Coordinates of C-alpha atoms and ligand atoms in Angstrom, one line a residue:
Chain K
X25 CA 107.6 69.8 136.6
X26 CA 111.2 70.1 135.1
X27 CA 113.9 72.3 137.0
X28 CA 113.2 75.9 135.3
X29 CA 117.0 76.5 134.7
X30 CA 116.6 73.7 132.0
X31 CA 114.2 75.9 130.3
X32 CA 115.5 78.1 127.4
X33 CA 116.5 81.5 128.5
X34 CA 115.5 83.6 124.8
X35 CA 115.1 87.4 124.2
X36 CA 113.2 88.3 122.1
X37 CA 113.3 91.7 119.5
X38 CA 109.7 93.2 118.5
X39 CA 109.5 96.3 115.5
X40 CA 107.0 95.5 113.3
X41 CA 105.2 98.8 113.6
X42 CA 105.7 101.1 116.5
X43 CA 106.5 100.1 119.8
X44 CA 110.1 98.6 120.3
X45 CA 109.8 95.9 122.0
X46 CA 112.5 93.7 124.0
X47 CA 111.2 90.8 126.1
X48 CA 113.3 87.8 128.3
X49 CA 111.3 84.9 129.1
X50 CA 112.6 81.3 130.6
X51 CA 110.5 78.9 128.7
X52 CA 106.9 80.2 130.1
X53 CA 108.0 82.6 132.4
X54 CA 107.9 85.8 132.2
X55 CA 111.3 87.9 133.4
X56 CA 111.5 91.6 131.2
X57 CA 109.2 93.0 129.2
X58 CA 110.7 96.7 128.2
X59 CA 108.6 98.4 125.5
X60 CA 109.9 102.0 124.2
X61 CA 106.7 103.5 122.2
X62 CA 107.1 106.1 119.4
X63 CA 102.7 106.7 119.5
X64 CA 102.8 110.1 120.6
X65 CA 105.0 110.9 117.4
X66 CA 102.0 109.5 115.2
X67 CA 99.3 111.3 116.8
X68 CA 99.0 113.9 115.7
X69 CA 99.4 112.5 112.2
X70 CA 96.2 109.9 112.7
X71 CA 98.1 106.9 112.1
X72 CA 101.6 105.3 112.1
X73 CA 104.1 106.7 110.2
X74 CA 106.5 104.0 108.7
X75 CA 109.3 106.6 108.5
X76 CA 109.0 108.1 112.0
X77 CA 108.5 104.2 113.6
X78 CA 111.8 103.2 111.8
X79 CA 113.3 106.1 112.9
X80 CA 112.4 105.9 116.6
X81 CA 113.2 101.7 116.5
X82 CA 116.7 102.7 115.6
X83 CA 117.3 105.6 118.6
X84 CA 115.2 103.1 121.5
X85 CA 117.0 99.5 120.2
X86 CA 120.2 99.6 122.4
X87 CA 118.7 101.1 125.5
X88 CA 115.9 99.2 125.4
X89 CA 117.6 95.6 125.3
X90 CA 119.9 97.6 128.3
X91 CA 116.5 98.1 130.4
X92 CA 115.2 94.5 129.6
X93 CA 118.6 92.3 130.6
X94 CA 118.3 94.9 134.1
X95 CA 114.7 94.4 134.3
X96 CA 115.5 90.4 134.1
X97 CA 118.8 90.5 136.2
X98 CA 120.6 88.0 133.5
X99 CA 123.5 88.0 131.9
X100 CA 123.6 88.3 127.4
X101 CA 126.0 86.0 128.0
X102 CA 123.6 83.3 129.6
X103 CA 120.9 83.6 126.9
X104 CA 120.0 80.4 125.1
X105 CA 118.8 82.6 121.8
X106 CA 117.8 85.2 120.5
X107 CA 114.1 85.3 118.6
X108 CA 113.1 88.6 116.4
X109 CA 110.0 89.5 114.7
X110 CA 110.9 88.3 110.7
X111 CA 107.2 89.6 109.7
X112 CA 104.9 90.8 108.8
X113 CA 104.2 94.1 109.5
X114 CA 106.1 97.8 108.2
X115 CA 109.3 96.6 105.9
X116 CA 111.3 99.4 106.9
X117 CA 110.3 98.9 110.8
X118 CA 111.0 94.8 110.9
X119 CA 114.4 95.4 109.2
X120 CA 115.7 97.7 112.1
X121 CA 114.8 95.2 115.0
X122 CA 116.0 92.5 112.1
X123 CA 119.4 93.9 111.8
X124 CA 119.8 94.5 115.4
X125 CA 118.8 90.7 116.5
X126 CA 121.1 89.7 113.9
X127 CA 124.0 91.5 115.3
X128 CA 123.3 90.5 118.9
X129 CA 123.2 87.3 118.1
X130 CA 126.5 86.8 116.2
X131 CA 128.2 89.1 119.1
X132 CA 127.4 86.5 121.6
X133 CA 127.5 83.3 119.4
X134 CA 124.1 82.7 120.2
X135 CA 120.9 81.2 117.9
X136 CA 118.9 83.5 116.0
X137 CA 115.0 83.1 115.4
X138 CA 113.1 84.7 113.3
X139 CA 109.8 84.3 113.9
X140 CA 106.1 85.6 112.9
X141 CA 104.6 88.2 114.6
X142 CA 101.1 86.1 114.4
X143 CA 101.9 83.3 116.1
X144 CA 103.8 85.5 118.9
X145 CA 100.9 86.8 119.3
X146 CA 99.4 83.3 120.4
X147 CA 102.1 82.1 122.5
X148 CA 102.5 85.0 124.5
X149 CA 99.3 83.6 126.0
X150 CA 102.0 80.6 127.9
X151 CA 103.6 83.2 129.8
X152 CA 99.9 84.1 131.3
X153 CA 98.3 81.1 131.3
X154 CA 100.9 77.9 130.8
X155 CA 101.0 75.9 127.6
X156 CA 99.3 76.2 124.8
X157 CA 96.5 73.1 124.7
X158 CA 97.1 71.8 120.9
X159 CA 95.1 72.6 119.1
X160 CA 94.3 76.1 120.3
X161 CA 91.7 78.5 118.3
X162 CA 93.4 82.5 118.5
X163 CA 91.5 85.1 117.6
X164 CA 93.7 87.7 116.7
X165 CA 92.2 91.6 116.6
X166 CA 94.7 94.7 116.6
X167 CA 95.5 97.7 114.0
X168 CA 97.1 95.7 111.7
X169 CA 95.3 92.4 111.5
X170 CA 92.2 90.6 112.2
X171 CA 92.4 87.0 112.0
X172 CA 91.0 83.7 113.4
X173 CA 93.9 80.8 113.4
X174 CA 93.8 77.2 114.5
X175 CA 97.1 75.8 116.0
X176 CA 98.3 72.4 116.3
X177 CA 101.8 73.3 117.3
X178 CA 102.6 76.7 117.7
X179 CA 106.0 76.4 116.4
X180 CA 105.2 74.4 113.4
X181 CA 101.2 74.7 112.1
X182 CA 99.0 77.7 112.3
X183 CA 96.2 77.4 109.7
X184 CA 94.3 80.8 108.9
X185 CA 90.5 80.1 108.9
X186 CA 89.6 83.6 108.4
X187 CA 90.8 87.1 108.2
X188 CA 89.3 90.9 107.5
X189 CA 88.4 91.2 104.2
X190 CA 89.0 95.0 103.9
X191 CA 89.9 97.0 107.7
X192 CA 91.0 95.5 110.6
X193 CA 89.4 96.2 113.6
X194 CA 91.7 97.8 115.4
X195 CA 92.0 100.5 112.1
X196 CA 88.1 100.4 112.5
X197 CA 88.4 102.2 116.1
X198 CA 90.8 104.4 114.8
X199 CA 88.7 105.9 112.2
X200 CA 85.3 106.0 114.3
X201 CA 87.2 108.0 116.8
X202 CA 88.5 110.5 114.1
X203 CA 85.5 110.9 112.8
X204 CA 84.2 111.8 116.6
X205 CA 87.1 113.9 116.6
X206 CA 88.5 111.7 119.8
X207 CA 92.3 111.5 118.7
X208 CA 94.4 108.8 117.7
X209 CA 94.7 106.2 119.0
X210 CA 91.0 105.2 118.9
X211 CA 90.7 102.0 120.9
X212 CA 91.1 103.1 124.5
X213 CA 88.9 106.0 124.2
X214 CA 86.1 104.6 122.8
X215 CA 86.3 101.9 124.9
X216 CA 85.9 104.8 127.5
X217 CA 83.0 106.6 126.6
X218 CA 81.2 103.4 125.7
X219 CA 81.5 102.4 129.0
X220 CA 78.8 105.2 130.0
X221 CA 76.5 104.3 126.2
X222 CA 73.8 102.7 124.8
X223 CA 75.2 99.5 123.1
X224 CA 71.2 99.1 121.3
X225 CA 71.1 103.0 120.8
X226 CA 71.6 102.6 117.4
X227 CA 71.9 99.3 115.1
X228 CA 74.4 99.5 112.8
X229 CA 75.4 96.6 110.5
X230 CA 77.4 93.5 111.2
X231 CA 79.3 92.6 108.6
X232 CA 79.7 89.2 107.0
X233 CA 76.9 87.6 108.8
X234 CA 74.6 86.1 106.4
X235 CA 73.7 82.9 106.0
X236 CA 75.8 82.7 102.1
X237 CA 78.8 84.6 103.4
X238 CA 82.3 83.2 104.4
X239 CA 81.7 81.7 108.2
X240 CA 85.1 83.1 109.3
X241 CA 86.2 86.2 107.3
X242 CA 85.3 89.5 108.5
X243 CA 84.6 93.1 106.9
X244 CA 84.7 96.2 108.8
X245 CA 84.2 98.9 106.0
X246 CA 81.0 98.9 105.6
X247 CA 80.0 99.3 109.4
X248 CA 83.3 102.1 109.5
X249 CA 81.1 104.0 106.4
X250 CA 77.6 103.1 107.9
X251 CA 78.7 104.9 111.3
X252 CA 80.3 108.2 110.1
X253 CA 77.4 108.5 107.7
X254 CA 75.3 108.3 110.8
X255 CA 77.1 111.1 112.3
X256 CA 77.6 113.8 109.3
X257 CA 73.7 113.5 108.9
X258 CA 73.1 114.3 112.8
X259 CA 75.6 117.3 112.2
X260 CA 74.0 118.4 108.8
X261 CA 70.4 117.7 110.9
X262 CA 72.5 120.5 113.1
X263 CA 72.0 117.9 116.0
X264 CA 74.1 117.0 118.8
X265 CA 76.0 113.7 118.2
X266 CA 75.4 111.4 121.0
X267 CA 79.4 110.1 121.2
X268 CA 78.9 107.7 124.4
X269 CA 75.9 106.1 122.5
X270 CA 77.4 106.3 119.2
X271 CA 80.7 104.2 120.7
X272 CA 78.6 101.6 122.5
X273 CA 76.8 100.9 119.3
X274 CA 79.8 100.9 116.9
X275 CA 81.8 98.7 119.6
X276 CA 78.8 96.0 119.8
X277 CA 78.6 95.8 116.1
X278 CA 82.7 94.8 116.4
X279 CA 82.7 92.5 119.1
X280 CA 79.8 90.8 118.5
X281 CA 80.7 89.9 115.0
X282 CA 84.2 89.1 116.4
X283 CA 83.4 86.8 119.1
X284 CA 80.4 85.3 117.4
X285 CA 82.2 84.1 114.3
X286 CA 85.2 83.3 116.7
X287 CA 82.9 81.1 119.2
X288 CA 81.6 79.5 115.5
X289 CA 85.0 78.2 114.5
X290 CA 85.6 76.8 118.0
X291 CA 82.0 74.4 117.5
X292 CA 82.5 74.1 113.6
X293 CA 86.5 72.3 114.5
X294 CA 85.9 70.7 117.9
X295 CA 88.3 73.2 119.9
X296 CA 87.5 73.7 123.2
X297 CA 89.9 76.3 123.7
X298 CA 89.6 79.7 122.6
X299 CA 92.6 83.0 122.9
X300 CA 92.5 86.2 121.5
X301 CA 95.7 88.6 121.5
X302 CA 96.4 91.7 119.6
X303 CA 96.0 95.2 120.8
X304 CA 91.8 95.0 120.5
X305 CA 91.8 92.5 123.0
X306 CA 92.2 94.9 125.4
X307 CA 88.7 96.2 124.8
X308 CA 86.7 95.5 127.7
X309 CA 83.4 94.7 125.7
X310 CA 85.4 92.3 123.6
X311 CA 86.6 90.7 126.9
X312 CA 83.2 90.5 128.6
X313 CA 81.4 89.3 125.9
X314 CA 83.8 86.6 124.6
X315 CA 83.7 85.3 128.5
X316 CA 80.1 85.1 128.7
X317 CA 79.9 83.6 124.9
X318 CA 82.9 80.5 125.6
X319 CA 81.3 79.8 128.9
X320 CA 77.4 79.5 127.0
X321 CA 79.6 77.3 124.7
X322 CA 81.4 75.5 127.0
X323 CA 84.6 76.8 125.7
X324 CA 87.6 78.3 127.7
X325 CA 88.8 81.1 127.0
X326 CA 92.8 82.4 127.4
X327 CA 93.0 86.5 127.4
X328 CA 96.7 87.6 128.2
X329 CA 96.8 90.9 130.2
X330 CA 96.4 94.0 128.1
X331 CA 100.2 94.7 128.0
X332 CA 100.9 91.0 126.7
X333 CA 98.3 92.1 124.1
X334 CA 99.4 94.6 122.5
X335 CA 102.5 94.4 120.3
X336 CA 105.4 93.5 122.6
X337 CA 109.0 91.3 122.6
X338 CA 108.0 89.1 125.5
X339 CA 106.0 87.4 123.0
X340 CA 108.5 87.3 120.5
X341 CA 110.7 85.5 123.0
X342 CA 107.9 83.4 124.3
X343 CA 107.9 82.1 120.4
X344 CA 111.5 81.7 120.3
X345 CA 112.0 79.6 123.6
X346 CA 109.2 77.1 121.9
X347 CA 111.5 77.0 118.8
X348 CA 114.6 76.3 121.3
X349 CA 112.6 73.8 123.6
X350 CA 111.3 71.8 120.5
X351 CA 114.5 72.1 118.8
X352 CA 113.4 74.4 115.7
X353 CA 116.3 75.1 113.2
X354 CA 117.7 78.3 113.8
X355 CA 117.7 80.9 110.9
X356 CA 121.0 81.7 108.9
X357 CA 122.6 85.1 109.0
X358 CA 120.7 86.0 106.0
X359 CA 117.5 85.7 107.4
X360 CA 115.7 89.0 105.8
X361 CA 112.4 91.0 106.9
X362 CA 109.8 90.1 105.2
X363 CA 106.8 92.4 105.3
X364 CA 104.2 89.6 104.4
X365 CA 105.2 86.6 106.4
X366 CA 102.7 84.2 105.6
X367 CA 100.8 83.2 108.9
X368 CA 101.9 79.8 108.1
X369 CA 105.4 80.1 108.6
X370 CA 105.6 80.8 112.2
X371 CA 109.3 80.9 111.9
X372 CA 112.0 81.5 108.6
X373 CA 114.4 78.4 109.5
X374 CA 117.8 78.6 108.1
X375 CA 118.6 78.8 104.4
X376 CA 116.3 81.0 103.6
X377 CA 117.3 81.9 100.2
X378 CA 116.3 78.1 99.3
X379 CA 112.2 79.1 100.8
X380 CA 110.2 81.3 98.4
X381 CA 106.8 81.7 99.2
X382 CA 105.0 83.5 95.8
X383 CA 103.5 86.5 97.5
X384 CA 104.2 90.0 97.0
X385 CA 105.8 92.4 99.1
X386 CA 103.2 94.8 99.2
X387 CA 101.7 94.8 102.8
X388 CA 102.9 97.8 104.1
X389 CA 102.6 100.0 100.8
X390 CA 105.4 102.1 101.5
X391 CA 108.2 103.0 100.1
X392 CA 111.1 101.1 101.1
X393 CA 114.1 102.7 99.3
X394 CA 113.1 106.4 99.3
Chain E
X95 CA 144.1 98.6 117.4
X96 CA 141.5 96.4 115.7
X97 CA 138.4 98.0 113.7
X98 CA 135.7 97.1 111.6
X99 CA 134.4 99.3 109.7
X100 CA 130.8 98.8 107.6
X101 CA 128.7 101.2 105.3
X102 CA 125.3 100.8 104.1
X103 CA 124.4 104.3 103.0
X104 CA 125.3 103.5 99.6
X105 CA 123.8 100.7 97.3
X106 CA 127.1 99.3 98.2
X107 CA 127.8 96.9 101.4
X108 CA 130.7 97.4 102.5
X109 CA 132.6 95.3 105.7
X110 CA 136.7 96.1 106.2
X111 CA 139.1 94.7 109.4
X112 CA 141.7 97.5 109.9
X113 CA 144.8 96.9 112.0
X114 CA 145.3 100.7 112.3
X115 CA 148.0 100.7 109.6
X116 CA 146.4 98.6 106.8
X117 CA 143.1 97.0 105.7
X118 CA 143.6 93.2 106.3
X119 CA 140.4 92.1 104.6
X120 CA 137.3 93.5 102.9
X121 CA 134.5 92.4 101.3
X122 CA 132.3 95.1 99.2
X123 CA 128.6 93.6 97.3
X124 CA 126.4 96.1 95.3
X125 CA 122.7 95.5 95.5
X126 CA 120.8 98.5 96.8
X127 CA 118.0 96.2 97.7
X128 CA 119.4 93.4 100.0
X129 CA 121.7 95.5 102.9
X130 CA 119.8 93.9 105.8
X131 CA 120.7 89.9 104.3
X132 CA 124.2 91.0 103.0
X133 CA 125.5 92.6 105.5
X134 CA 125.9 89.7 108.5
X135 CA 127.3 87.4 105.8
X136 CA 129.9 90.3 104.8
X137 CA 130.9 90.7 108.4
X138 CA 130.7 86.4 109.2
X139 CA 133.2 86.2 105.2
X140 CA 135.6 89.3 106.5
X141 CA 136.2 87.7 110.0
X142 CA 136.9 84.2 108.5
X143 CA 139.3 85.7 106.0
X144 CA 141.4 87.2 108.4
X145 CA 141.0 84.2 110.7
X146 CA 139.7 86.1 113.6
X147 CA 136.5 86.1 116.0
X148 CA 134.2 89.6 116.7
X149 CA 135.6 89.9 120.0
X150 CA 139.2 90.5 118.8
X151 CA 137.6 94.2 117.6
X152 CA 138.2 97.1 119.6
X153 CA 136.2 99.3 117.6
X154 CA 133.4 99.7 115.4
X155 CA 133.9 102.2 112.4
X156 CA 130.1 103.1 110.7
X157 CA 129.6 105.4 108.2
X158 CA 126.5 107.1 109.2
X159 CA 125.0 108.9 105.6
X160 CA 123.9 110.5 104.4
X161 CA 122.1 108.2 102.5
X162 CA 118.5 106.3 101.6
X163 CA 117.3 105.8 105.0
X164 CA 116.0 102.0 105.1
X165 CA 119.9 100.8 103.7
X166 CA 121.5 103.6 106.2
X167 CA 119.6 102.1 109.2
X168 CA 120.7 98.4 108.7
X169 CA 124.2 99.4 108.7
X170 CA 124.2 101.5 111.8
X171 CA 122.0 99.3 113.9
X172 CA 124.1 96.9 113.2
X173 CA 127.2 98.8 114.5
X174 CA 125.4 99.9 117.6
X175 CA 124.4 96.5 118.8
X176 CA 127.9 95.1 118.2
X177 CA 128.7 97.9 120.4
X178 CA 126.4 96.7 122.5
X179 CA 127.3 93.1 122.7
X180 CA 131.4 93.8 123.0
X181 CA 131.8 96.9 124.9
X182 CA 133.8 98.6 122.5
X183 CA 133.0 101.8 121.2
X184 CA 131.3 102.6 118.0
X185 CA 132.5 105.3 116.1
X186 CA 130.3 107.9 113.0
X187 CA 131.9 108.7 109.9
X188 CA 130.2 110.9 107.2
X189 CA 129.8 108.6 104.1
X190 CA 130.7 111.2 102.1
X191 CA 133.9 111.7 103.7
X192 CA 134.8 107.9 103.0
X193 CA 134.2 108.6 99.0
X194 CA 136.5 111.8 99.6
X195 CA 139.4 109.8 101.4
X196 CA 139.0 106.9 98.6
X197 CA 139.1 109.7 95.8
X198 CA 142.3 110.4 97.2
X199 CA 142.9 113.9 95.9
X200 CA 145.4 116.2 97.6
X201 CA 144.5 119.3 95.7
X202 CA 141.1 120.0 95.9
X203 CA 138.4 121.5 95.9
X204 CA 136.4 119.0 94.4
X205 CA 132.8 117.2 95.0
X206 CA 131.6 114.0 96.9
X207 CA 127.9 113.6 95.6
X208 CA 125.9 109.9 96.1
X209 CA 122.2 109.5 94.6
X210 CA 119.5 110.5 97.0
X211 CA 116.9 109.3 95.0
X212 CA 113.5 111.6 94.1
X213 CA 116.3 113.2 91.1
X214 CA 118.4 114.7 94.2
X215 CA 122.3 114.3 95.5
X216 CA 123.7 113.8 98.7
X217 CA 126.6 115.9 98.3
X218 CA 129.1 118.4 100.0
X219 CA 132.5 120.3 98.6
X220 CA 136.2 119.3 99.9
X221 CA 139.4 121.3 100.3
X222 CA 141.0 117.7 99.5
X223 CA 140.8 114.2 100.2
X224 CA 140.9 115.0 104.5
X225 CA 139.5 118.3 104.6
X226 CA 135.4 118.8 103.9
X227 CA 134.5 122.4 103.2
X228 CA 130.6 122.4 103.7
X229 CA 128.0 120.5 105.2
X230 CA 126.8 117.3 103.8
X231 CA 123.0 118.6 101.6
X232 CA 120.8 117.2 99.6
X233 CA 119.2 119.0 96.4
X234 CA 118.4 119.1 93.1
X235 CA 121.9 118.8 90.3
X236 CA 120.7 121.5 88.6
X237 CA 120.4 123.9 92.1
X238 CA 123.5 123.4 93.1
X239 CA 125.4 123.7 89.4
X240 CA 127.0 127.2 90.2
X241 CA 128.5 126.2 93.4
X242 CA 129.6 122.9 91.7
X243 CA 130.4 124.2 88.6
X244 CA 134.4 123.5 87.5
X245 CA 135.0 121.2 89.6
X246 CA 136.0 117.5 89.7
X247 CA 133.5 114.9 91.3
X248 CA 133.4 111.5 92.2
X249 CA 130.8 109.5 93.5
X250 CA 127.0 107.6 92.3
X251 CA 125.2 111.1 92.3
X252 CA 127.9 112.6 90.0
X253 CA 128.2 110.0 87.8
X254 CA 124.6 110.3 87.3
X255 CA 123.9 113.6 86.3
X256 CA 126.7 114.8 84.0
X257 CA 125.0 118.2 83.1
X258 CA 125.6 119.1 86.1
X259 CA 128.9 117.1 87.2
X260 CA 131.0 116.9 83.5
X261 CA 134.0 116.1 85.3
X262 CA 132.6 113.0 87.5
X263 CA 134.8 109.9 88.1
X264 CA 135.2 107.1 90.2
X265 CA 135.0 105.9 92.9
X266 CA 131.5 105.1 92.5
X267 CA 130.5 104.4 95.8
X268 CA 131.7 104.2 99.2
X269 CA 134.0 101.4 100.7
X270 CA 134.8 100.5 104.6
X271 CA 138.4 100.1 103.7
X272 CA 138.3 103.9 102.7
X273 CA 136.0 104.8 106.0
X274 CA 138.5 102.7 108.5
X275 CA 141.8 104.1 107.3
X276 CA 140.4 107.4 107.7
X277 CA 139.4 106.6 111.1
X278 CA 142.6 104.8 112.2
X279 CA 144.1 108.0 110.7
X280 CA 141.8 110.1 112.9
X281 CA 141.7 107.9 115.9
X282 CA 145.7 108.0 116.0
X283 CA 145.7 111.9 115.8
X284 CA 143.5 111.8 118.7
X285 CA 140.6 113.5 116.8
X286 CA 137.2 112.9 117.9
X287 CA 134.7 111.0 115.6
X288 CA 130.8 111.9 115.2
X289 CA 128.7 109.7 117.5
X290 CA 126.9 107.0 115.2
X291 CA 124.1 108.8 114.5
X292 CA 122.2 109.3 111.3
X293 CA 122.5 111.9 109.2
X294 CA 119.0 111.6 107.2
X295 CA 118.5 115.4 106.1
X296 CA 115.2 114.9 105.2
X297 CA 112.1 115.2 107.5
X298 CA 110.0 112.1 107.3
X299 CA 107.3 111.8 104.7
X300 CA 104.1 112.3 106.7
X301 CA 101.3 114.5 106.2
X302 CA 99.0 115.9 109.3
X303 CA 95.2 114.6 107.9
X304 CA 93.5 118.1 107.8
X305 CA 90.4 116.2 108.6
X306 CA 88.8 113.1 108.0
X307 CA 87.5 112.3 104.1
X308 CA 83.5 112.6 104.4
X309 CA 81.5 109.3 103.4
X310 CA 78.1 111.1 103.0
X311 CA 77.3 111.4 99.2
X312 CA 76.9 115.2 97.8
Ligands
ZN432 ZN1 100.2 92.8 116.5

């Protein structure tokens, strides 16, 4: 074991959605995880409003950086680098974090690392369970993403195995919660009701699980519609909607497909480690079923504690520290926020103007410059 | 005194260094979609031109808008974070005041108007280059025609709508040099500058969903 003082001390900033996250790590050790959330401001809109999130990031950033430094008990001068989510995410929200990170790194004379949000979700597990095995299979599920990724080196090689072809898993939870009038966000409340319901009460469809369907892609749109129709039929017939059973059966359909495909991908690729991250990884049934199926298949499961699964700054710092440790190139001062940064780019090295990828910046669909 | 001024509330990404009496270096680039990419390199260039390092700065001056939000926040977030890292004060200046100062009009009244997109302008009325008469507002040009009739006007918002602003002329965009000059004057006179908080003037576009969309076919 090397002296932990030799490990890079990195501050990470995350603003891709509605959480303003600032984390500080030393190598794979978590020192601070400060979060300011604007979730309450979005609740009445039933989803994240990009402009509301961006405004909240600007307000929260400086106090959150301050809080993280105090929590970690370190001085900004001692940092070895500043990492920031460069994408993917909401364009306007990302830009607030990127602006802060650039100014902070520049003023302190530290290197800047623009990193990928999805790779950060994977790398955060180093703070919980130590260095990532190489390769690692990762199942990332949240309100914004549902992907199966295979990584042999989190700083340079992340390969997409599959992804949702329509809604993200977390989005389906939000929508069903809305149909059931349970409020926003939907994940935690459905998880709670589901614990008292019967997961086999209603046979909801398992999307993309036919023999000719893509093995690792997901689809939750059909499930969402099937559940909504089932509830509407009950209401139309004047019957009471069994919220607990609907929640349990819906949740079971989601986590059944997620874990089945993740375990299959591990087996097919000969990978003996599966990590699960993203906000939906906080779901208790997903954790339990994944554990059960991984054990049966001889796969070691790694799921960080719920607070590290949802968006946070520590995950960005974790990946930044790995970039420093492996000597990856820092980003340049013209680093831009890229709402559709491809998952195959774990970070955005310098001279970003020479580095273009052919994709449209339309993922967030927000009117950026209105 | 060494002020670093920046403004991203108009299509211009503009940075200047001011020693309390003179502008010692400045940069302005017009590119309404690349504020985030252009600002830090511009700061770096301006400091290099002056042969100074950022830690020599004794205060930050930032345009607080009104202006299109996404760009506006780049300047404010950068200024805030510089202030935090350097431990120096961050002063806000209304972007329209910067334009009025640059217009250098001794005797008004006159109008400053910038482009608010969506066929609207951000605007205010001035008695002279240092004296604003009205709070910054956002309106359709036609709706304020009688309030600005017969007055000279400056800014891209005025140049864009000649029917409402027939007397429109330069400057088109704000410059950080003007912003710094105005701030330096006010600070020297012991005036307090506003906090670096954005002037959005509009609520975020967001609608509370009435109900979920029924999926059962009729
Ligand atoms: Zn995420």
